[in-house]
Amino acid sequence: MKRIHLSLLIVLSVFFVQCSLSGDKAGEKATPQVKNVIVMIGDGMGVSQVYAGLTANKGALHLERSHFVGFSKTYSASSYITDSAAGGTAIACGVKTNNGSIGVDTAGNPVRSLLEYAADNGLSTGVVASCAVTHATPASFVAHQHSRSMEEDIAVDFLNSDITLFIGGGKKYFDARSDNENLLEKLEAKGFQVALNMDGIKKATTGKLAGFVADEHPAPYPERGEFLPESVQAAINLLKNNNKGFFLMVEGSQIDWACHANDKEAAVNEMLDFDRAVKAAFDYADQNPNTLVVVTADHETGGMALTGGDLSTGELKAVYASTGHTSVMVPVFAYGAGAAEFAGIYQNTGVFSKVLKLYGFGTDK
Ligand code: MG
Ligand code: ZN
């Protein structure tokens, strides 16, 4: 009797050890090490903007390849309805701050951004935006200013940062400044290649790059051409040289402006342009399994509602409840390594904490 018990115990313990071993192995497979992170922000991109793009494109978006989807709550420290400065800062730095604030908390203290954590840990870093790089969303990842309107000071923050590349508009904040400083020359002195057109941007495949395609903002799509998806590709081509990995923020900036104008055609143009940029990022993640892509918004704009449409013709009827931002939750689409972390409903600051955790960076640095 005792012998039977003993042998049963041995069999059972071997069984449990094997189970826990295979469990560990399965766990490792489910969460590959995250080395590269691409955070993509469709400014003003709520669920209606996404579905407007899908409808106009006759029923398909690259975004539909997403592995996990969540929602984020976007209110700021000062308002039920956030602006892009507080919304960008929440995603970039993990704190809810006052509307208008860039990379600082409610007391005005600078807060380290994901991009800065990545740079401090030896990764390459970049921002790409279809607006001035000094505008609220890209600025939130690089600058620390109490007001988004201080774009000349934000340009100085770019110069003084450890960023590897930035591509967008906003050249005038660097070379036509009220203090007569020429920050383009200073960027070159710091080792940046300064490119003033797409050819120059595409040619810079190593080192550091400041790419400007406009004095202020790039034109709306389609006038600006394939600037955004091509710039995402160019940025990845340069950033991928670092074997420690990279952090890249990409903004589809003008979905917001189209919806402030209650212009559904412009919203669709900007949404589909952003979706083509998403494709470039997802395709890179397919080839590089240590890559995470997170696609989200800072807030919804316009209270856009789709009141009719036809998926076979791409026809779309839309109405807007507002010319400003709204308070609704926004979608978070995740693709690649660690994407499962982004399922659920959480604060906009959760994007920051989840990315930081997946990178494995300590918060004490
Ligand atoms: Mg923006
Ligand atoms: Zn806006």
Short mmCIF file of C-alpha atoms and ligand atoms in Angstrom, two decimals:
data_model
loop_
_atom_site.label_atom_id
_atom_site.label_comp_id
_atom_site.label_asym_id
_atom_site.label_seq_id
_atom_site.Cartn_x
_atom_site.Cartn_y
_atom_site.Cartn_z
CA MET A 1 0.00 0.00 0.00
CA LYS A 2 2.75 2.44 1.03
CA ARG A 3 4.74 1.51 -2.10
CA ILE A 4 1.79 2.33 -4.31
CA HIS A 5 1.40 5.71 -2.58
CA LEU A 6 5.08 6.47 -3.01
CA SER A 7 5.21 5.60 -6.69
CA LEU A 8 2.01 7.55 -7.28
CA LEU A 9 3.59 10.56 -5.58
CA ILE A 10 6.69 10.28 -7.78
CA VAL A 11 4.60 10.03 -10.95
CA LEU A 12 2.49 12.99 -9.87
CA SER A 13 5.45 15.18 -8.98
CA VAL A 14 7.19 14.42 -12.29
CA PHE A 15 3.92 15.30 -14.03
CA PHE A 16 3.64 18.63 -12.19
CA VAL A 17 7.26 19.56 -12.81
CA GLN A 18 6.82 18.89 -16.52
CA CYS A 19 3.61 20.93 -16.59
CA SER A 20 5.22 23.93 -14.91
CA LEU A 21 8.27 23.69 -17.22
CA SER A 22 6.18 23.63 -20.38
CA GLY A 23 4.08 26.46 -18.90
CA ASP A 24 7.20 28.59 -18.53
CA LYS A 25 8.27 27.82 -22.07
CA ALA A 26 4.87 28.73 -23.44
CA GLY A 27 4.98 31.97 -21.42
CA GLU A 28 8.35 32.92 -22.89
CA LYS A 29 7.07 32.33 -26.39
CA ALA A 30 4.00 34.49 -25.80
CA THR A 31 6.09 37.52 -24.76
CA PRO A 32 9.22 37.89 -26.93
CA GLN A 33 11.70 40.52 -25.73
CA VAL A 34 10.61 43.99 -26.90
CA LYS A 35 13.54 45.81 -28.52
CA ASN A 36 11.88 48.24 -30.92
CA VAL A 37 8.72 50.25 -30.21
CA ILE A 38 6.79 52.36 -32.69
CA VAL A 39 4.04 54.48 -31.10
CA MET A 40 1.71 55.92 -33.73
CA ILE A 41 -0.77 58.66 -32.83
CA GLY A 42 -3.67 59.57 -35.08
CA ASP A 43 -4.47 63.02 -33.71
CA GLY A 44 -8.26 63.20 -33.23
CA MET A 45 -8.69 59.58 -34.37
CA GLY A 46 -11.74 58.09 -32.68
CA VAL A 47 -13.56 54.95 -33.77
CA SER A 48 -15.67 56.97 -36.27
CA GLN A 49 -12.57 58.34 -38.01
CA VAL A 50 -11.18 54.79 -38.29
CA TYR A 51 -14.46 53.46 -39.69
CA ALA A 52 -14.82 56.43 -42.06
CA GLY A 53 -11.45 55.47 -43.55
CA LEU A 54 -12.45 51.83 -43.71
CA THR A 55 -15.75 52.68 -45.44
CA ALA A 56 -14.18 55.06 -47.98
CA ASN A 57 -11.56 52.40 -48.70
CA LYS A 58 -14.40 49.98 -49.52
CA GLY A 59 -14.18 47.90 -46.37
CA ALA A 60 -10.52 47.39 -45.54
CA LEU A 61 -7.74 48.97 -43.47
CA HIS A 62 -4.19 47.82 -42.70
CA LEU A 63 -5.08 48.60 -39.07
CA GLU A 64 -7.35 45.52 -39.11
CA ARG A 65 -4.20 43.38 -38.92
CA SER A 66 -3.91 44.50 -35.25
CA HIS A 67 -3.43 41.64 -32.79
CA PHE A 68 -5.01 43.25 -29.72
CA VAL A 69 -7.28 46.27 -29.20
CA GLY A 70 -8.01 48.32 -26.11
CA PHE A 71 -9.48 51.68 -25.16
CA SER A 72 -7.92 54.60 -23.33
CA LYS A 73 -9.56 57.28 -21.20
CA THR A 74 -8.27 60.63 -22.39
CA TYR A 75 -9.35 63.31 -19.86
CA SER A 76 -6.56 65.59 -18.68
CA ALA A 77 -5.67 66.91 -15.21
CA SER A 78 -7.41 70.20 -15.97
CA SER A 79 -10.30 69.18 -18.21
CA TYR A 80 -12.87 66.51 -19.04
CA ILE A 81 -11.83 67.17 -22.65
CA THR A 82 -8.09 67.04 -23.30
CA ASP A 83 -6.08 68.99 -25.83
CA SER A 84 -3.22 67.45 -27.81
CA ALA A 85 -0.54 68.80 -25.44
CA ALA A 86 -1.93 67.09 -22.32
CA GLY A 87 -2.98 64.06 -24.38
CA GLY A 88 0.49 63.74 -25.94
CA THR A 89 2.18 64.24 -22.57
CA ALA A 90 0.05 61.46 -21.00
CA ILE A 91 1.13 59.00 -23.70
CA ALA A 92 4.75 60.21 -23.84
CA CYS A 93 5.47 60.76 -20.14
CA GLY A 94 2.81 58.82 -18.21
CA VAL A 95 1.31 61.77 -16.33
CA LYS A 96 -2.02 63.56 -16.65
CA THR A 97 -1.20 67.24 -16.93
CA ASN A 98 -2.98 70.52 -17.68
CA ASN A 99 -4.22 71.28 -21.17
CA GLY A 100 -1.51 73.18 -23.04
CA SER A 101 1.41 71.65 -21.11
CA ILE A 102 4.23 69.85 -22.95
CA GLY A 103 6.23 67.17 -21.10
CA VAL A 104 5.70 68.73 -17.66
CA ASP A 105 3.45 67.77 -14.73
CA THR A 106 0.73 69.99 -13.23
CA ALA A 107 3.37 71.76 -11.12
CA GLY A 108 5.45 72.52 -14.23
CA ASN A 109 8.22 70.00 -13.47
CA PRO A 110 9.74 68.21 -16.49
CA VAL A 111 8.74 64.54 -16.76
CA ARG A 112 10.92 62.07 -18.66
CA SER A 113 9.35 60.76 -21.89
CA LEU A 114 9.47 57.28 -23.41
CA LEU A 115 11.79 58.69 -26.06
CA GLU A 116 14.13 60.02 -23.38
CA TYR A 117 14.08 56.70 -21.48
CA ALA A 118 14.98 54.94 -24.72
CA ALA A 119 17.82 57.38 -25.50
CA ASP A 120 19.17 57.12 -21.92
CA ASN A 121 19.24 53.33 -22.33
CA GLY A 122 21.32 53.56 -25.52
CA LEU A 123 18.55 53.09 -28.08
CA SER A 124 18.10 55.18 -31.22
CA THR A 125 15.08 57.50 -31.14
CA GLY A 126 12.96 59.51 -33.52
CA VAL A 127 9.76 61.38 -34.27
CA VAL A 128 7.93 61.71 -37.59
CA ALA A 129 4.88 64.01 -37.92
CA SER A 130 2.74 65.44 -40.70
CA CYS A 131 2.85 68.84 -38.92
CA ALA A 132 5.61 71.06 -37.49
CA VAL A 133 7.85 68.91 -35.28
CA THR A 134 7.46 71.64 -32.64
CA HIS A 135 3.65 71.15 -32.58
CA ALA A 136 2.04 69.67 -29.45
CA THR A 137 2.07 65.94 -30.20
CA PRO A 138 5.69 65.42 -31.37
CA ALA A 139 6.86 68.08 -28.87
CA SER A 140 5.44 66.04 -25.96
CA PHE A 141 8.03 63.31 -26.61
CA VAL A 142 11.04 65.66 -26.80
CA ALA A 143 10.36 69.00 -25.09
CA HIS A 144 9.43 70.29 -21.63
CA GLN A 145 7.54 73.61 -21.71
CA HIS A 146 4.53 74.87 -19.80
CA SER A 147 2.88 76.08 -23.00
CA ARG A 148 2.52 74.43 -26.39
CA SER A 149 2.67 77.88 -28.00
CA MET A 150 6.39 78.26 -27.11
CA GLU A 151 7.48 76.67 -30.36
CA GLU A 152 10.83 78.47 -30.58
CA ASP A 153 11.71 77.16 -27.10
CA ILE A 154 10.49 73.71 -28.13
CA ALA A 155 12.88 73.88 -31.12
CA VAL A 156 15.74 74.58 -28.68
CA ASP A 157 14.65 71.51 -26.69
CA PHE A 158 15.01 69.45 -29.89
CA LEU A 159 18.53 70.80 -30.37
CA ASN A 160 19.48 69.99 -26.77
CA SER A 161 17.91 66.51 -26.77
CA ASP A 162 19.61 63.18 -27.50
CA ILE A 163 17.16 62.38 -30.33
CA THR A 164 18.55 60.53 -33.36
CA LEU A 165 16.16 61.83 -36.00
CA PHE A 166 13.11 63.98 -36.55
CA ILE A 167 11.13 64.47 -39.73
CA GLY A 168 8.24 66.89 -40.35
CA GLY A 169 7.57 70.60 -40.82
CA GLY A 170 8.50 73.55 -38.61
CA LYS A 171 11.78 74.67 -40.20
CA LYS A 172 11.02 78.33 -39.41
CA TYR A 173 11.24 77.68 -35.66
CA PHE A 174 14.87 76.65 -36.28
CA ASP A 175 16.06 79.17 -38.88
CA ALA A 176 13.73 82.22 -38.80
CA ARG A 177 13.65 82.88 -35.08
CA SER A 178 12.99 86.03 -33.07
CA ASP A 179 16.44 85.62 -31.42
CA ASN A 180 18.15 85.34 -34.87
CA GLU A 181 19.84 82.09 -33.82
CA ASN A 182 20.25 79.55 -36.64
CA LEU A 183 19.46 76.21 -35.04
CA LEU A 184 19.98 74.37 -38.34
CA GLU A 185 23.68 75.31 -38.20
CA LYS A 186 23.77 74.25 -34.55
CA LEU A 187 22.15 70.92 -35.44
CA GLU A 188 24.84 70.39 -38.09
CA ALA A 189 27.52 71.25 -35.53
CA LYS A 190 26.03 68.49 -33.35
CA GLY A 191 26.43 66.00 -36.19
CA PHE A 192 22.93 66.14 -37.69
CA GLN A 193 22.42 65.82 -41.42
CA VAL A 194 19.87 68.54 -42.23
CA ALA A 195 17.66 67.49 -45.16
CA LEU A 196 15.15 69.86 -46.71
CA ASN A 197 13.34 67.46 -49.07
CA MET A 198 12.31 63.80 -49.33
CA ASP A 199 15.37 62.84 -51.43
CA GLY A 200 17.68 64.09 -48.70
CA ILE A 201 15.59 62.40 -46.00
CA LYS A 202 15.70 59.04 -47.81
CA LYS A 203 19.48 59.29 -48.41
CA ALA A 204 20.25 59.63 -44.68
CA THR A 205 20.48 55.99 -43.63
CA THR A 206 23.07 56.35 -40.84
CA GLY A 207 23.95 58.92 -38.19
CA LYS A 208 21.56 61.68 -37.12
CA LEU A 209 18.94 63.41 -39.25
CA ALA A 210 16.83 66.57 -39.05
CA GLY A 211 14.39 66.43 -41.97
CA PHE A 212 12.17 69.41 -42.80
CA VAL A 213 9.64 69.44 -45.62
CA ALA A 214 7.90 72.73 -44.68
CA ASP A 215 8.50 76.05 -42.93
CA GLU A 216 5.34 75.48 -40.92
CA HIS A 217 3.14 72.44 -41.64
CA PRO A 218 3.33 69.97 -44.54
CA ALA A 219 0.34 70.37 -46.91
CA PRO A 220 -2.77 68.26 -46.37
CA TYR A 221 -2.97 64.90 -48.15
CA PRO A 222 -2.91 64.40 -51.17
CA GLU A 223 -0.93 67.63 -51.83
CA ARG A 224 1.98 66.47 -49.65
CA GLY A 225 2.17 63.12 -51.47
CA GLU A 226 3.42 60.00 -49.68
CA PHE A 227 5.42 62.05 -47.17
CA LEU A 228 4.17 60.22 -44.07
CA PRO A 229 4.51 56.52 -45.06
CA GLU A 230 7.80 57.25 -46.87
CA SER A 231 9.17 59.11 -43.84
CA VAL A 232 8.21 56.24 -41.54
CA GLN A 233 10.12 53.88 -43.84
CA ALA A 234 13.12 56.24 -43.96
CA ALA A 235 13.09 56.62 -40.17
CA ILE A 236 13.02 52.85 -39.64
CA ASN A 237 15.86 52.38 -42.17
CA LEU A 238 18.08 54.69 -40.11
CA LEU A 239 16.97 53.73 -36.60
CA LYS A 240 17.26 49.96 -37.16
CA ASN A 241 21.08 50.20 -37.30
CA ASN A 242 21.25 50.28 -33.49
CA ASN A 243 21.43 46.69 -32.22
CA LYS A 244 20.07 47.83 -28.83
CA GLY A 245 16.84 48.80 -30.58
CA PHE A 246 14.87 51.98 -31.19
CA PHE A 247 11.88 54.08 -30.19
CA LEU A 248 9.90 55.91 -32.88
CA MET A 249 6.81 58.13 -32.52
CA VAL A 250 4.78 58.74 -35.66
CA GLU A 251 1.89 61.21 -35.81
CA GLY A 252 -0.90 61.43 -38.37
CA SER A 253 -1.36 65.06 -37.35
CA GLN A 254 -4.05 66.35 -39.67
CA ILE A 255 -6.92 63.92 -38.95
CA ASP A 256 -7.57 66.36 -36.10
CA TRP A 257 -7.54 69.46 -38.30
CA ALA A 258 -9.88 67.87 -40.87
CA CYS A 259 -12.35 67.08 -38.08
CA HIS A 260 -12.07 70.57 -36.50
CA ALA A 261 -13.16 71.74 -39.97
CA ASN A 262 -15.95 69.10 -40.02
CA ASP A 263 -14.56 68.05 -43.42
CA LYS A 264 -15.20 64.32 -43.89
CA GLU A 265 -13.32 64.05 -47.23
CA ALA A 266 -10.20 65.57 -45.65
CA ALA A 267 -10.64 63.29 -42.61
CA VAL A 268 -10.77 60.23 -44.87
CA ASN A 269 -7.69 61.40 -46.84
CA GLU A 270 -5.70 61.87 -43.62
CA MET A 271 -6.97 58.63 -42.08
CA LEU A 272 -5.98 56.53 -45.10
CA ASP A 273 -2.58 58.26 -45.31
CA PHE A 274 -2.03 57.38 -41.64
CA ASP A 275 -3.17 53.80 -42.35
CA ARG A 276 -0.51 53.47 -45.07
CA ALA A 277 2.06 54.62 -42.50
CA VAL A 278 0.70 51.93 -40.14
CA LYS A 279 1.32 49.35 -42.89
CA ALA A 280 5.00 50.32 -43.07
CA ALA A 281 5.34 49.82 -39.30
CA PHE A 282 3.37 46.54 -39.20
CA ASP A 283 5.42 45.17 -42.13
CA TYR A 284 8.65 45.95 -40.25
CA ALA A 285 7.27 44.16 -37.16
CA ASP A 286 6.50 41.11 -39.36
CA GLN A 287 10.18 40.92 -40.34
CA ASN A 288 11.50 41.81 -36.87
CA PRO A 289 9.69 39.86 -34.14
CA ASN A 290 11.13 41.99 -31.31
CA THR A 291 9.09 44.95 -32.54
CA LEU A 292 5.93 46.35 -30.94
CA VAL A 293 3.66 48.79 -32.78
CA VAL A 294 0.99 50.70 -30.81
CA VAL A 295 -1.50 52.80 -32.76
CA THR A 296 -3.73 55.15 -30.79
CA ALA A 297 -5.11 58.69 -30.52
CA ASP A 298 -4.79 61.55 -28.06
CA HIS A 299 -8.56 62.26 -28.26
CA GLU A 300 -11.47 62.24 -30.68
CA THR A 301 -12.20 65.40 -32.68
CA GLY A 302 -15.53 66.70 -33.95
CA GLY A 303 -17.91 64.20 -32.38
CA MET A 304 -17.97 62.55 -35.78
CA ALA A 305 -20.87 60.17 -36.44
CA LEU A 306 -21.35 58.03 -39.54
CA THR A 307 -25.02 58.22 -40.53
CA GLY A 308 -24.82 56.30 -43.79
CA GLY A 309 -22.46 54.67 -46.22
CA ASP A 310 -21.84 51.96 -48.77
CA LEU A 311 -18.93 49.56 -48.40
CA SER A 312 -19.02 48.59 -52.09
CA THR A 313 -18.82 52.16 -53.44
CA GLY A 314 -16.98 53.82 -50.54
CA GLU A 315 -19.77 56.38 -50.22
CA LEU A 316 -19.99 57.93 -46.75
CA LYS A 317 -22.41 60.18 -44.86
CA ALA A 318 -21.13 61.86 -41.69
CA VAL A 319 -22.27 64.52 -39.26
CA TYR A 320 -20.27 66.32 -36.60
CA ALA A 321 -21.50 67.31 -33.14
CA SER A 322 -18.66 69.77 -32.47
CA THR A 323 -15.83 71.75 -34.04
CA GLY A 324 -13.65 70.91 -31.03
CA HIS A 325 -12.39 67.79 -29.28
CA THR A 326 -14.68 65.35 -27.46
CA SER A 327 -14.22 63.24 -24.33
CA VAL A 328 -14.91 59.71 -25.60
CA MET A 329 -12.47 56.85 -25.11
CA VAL A 330 -10.15 56.26 -28.06
CA PRO A 331 -9.00 52.93 -29.49
CA VAL A 332 -5.53 51.46 -28.89
CA PHE A 333 -4.40 48.98 -31.56
CA ALA A 334 -1.36 46.81 -30.81
CA TYR A 335 0.74 44.66 -33.11
CA GLY A 336 3.73 42.39 -32.56
CA ALA A 337 5.82 41.74 -29.46
CA GLY A 338 3.97 42.38 -26.20
CA ALA A 339 0.77 43.44 -27.99
CA ALA A 340 -1.44 41.49 -25.56
CA GLU A 341 -0.58 44.05 -22.84
CA PHE A 342 -2.76 46.59 -24.64
CA ALA A 343 -6.08 44.72 -24.40
CA GLY A 344 -8.52 46.24 -21.91
CA ILE A 345 -9.65 49.68 -20.77
CA TYR A 346 -7.12 51.95 -19.10
CA GLN A 347 -5.92 55.53 -18.71
CA ASN A 348 -4.03 57.20 -21.58
CA THR A 349 -1.03 57.17 -19.22
CA GLY A 350 -1.20 53.35 -19.41
CA VAL A 351 0.38 53.41 -22.87
CA PHE A 352 3.52 54.90 -21.30
CA SER A 353 3.66 52.42 -18.41
CA LYS A 354 3.02 49.38 -20.61
CA VAL A 355 5.72 50.36 -23.13
CA LEU A 356 8.22 51.11 -20.35
CA LYS A 357 7.50 47.72 -18.72
CA LEU A 358 7.88 45.86 -22.03
CA TYR A 359 11.22 47.55 -22.73
CA GLY A 360 12.28 46.50 -19.22
CA PHE A 361 13.61 49.96 -18.32
CA GLY A 362 13.66 50.87 -14.64
CA THR A 363 11.90 54.10 -13.69
CA ASP A 364 14.79 55.21 -11.45
CA LYS A 365 17.11 56.20 -14.33
MG MG B 1 -1.09 66.65 -32.93
ZN ZN B 2 -7.35 69.45 -32.22
#
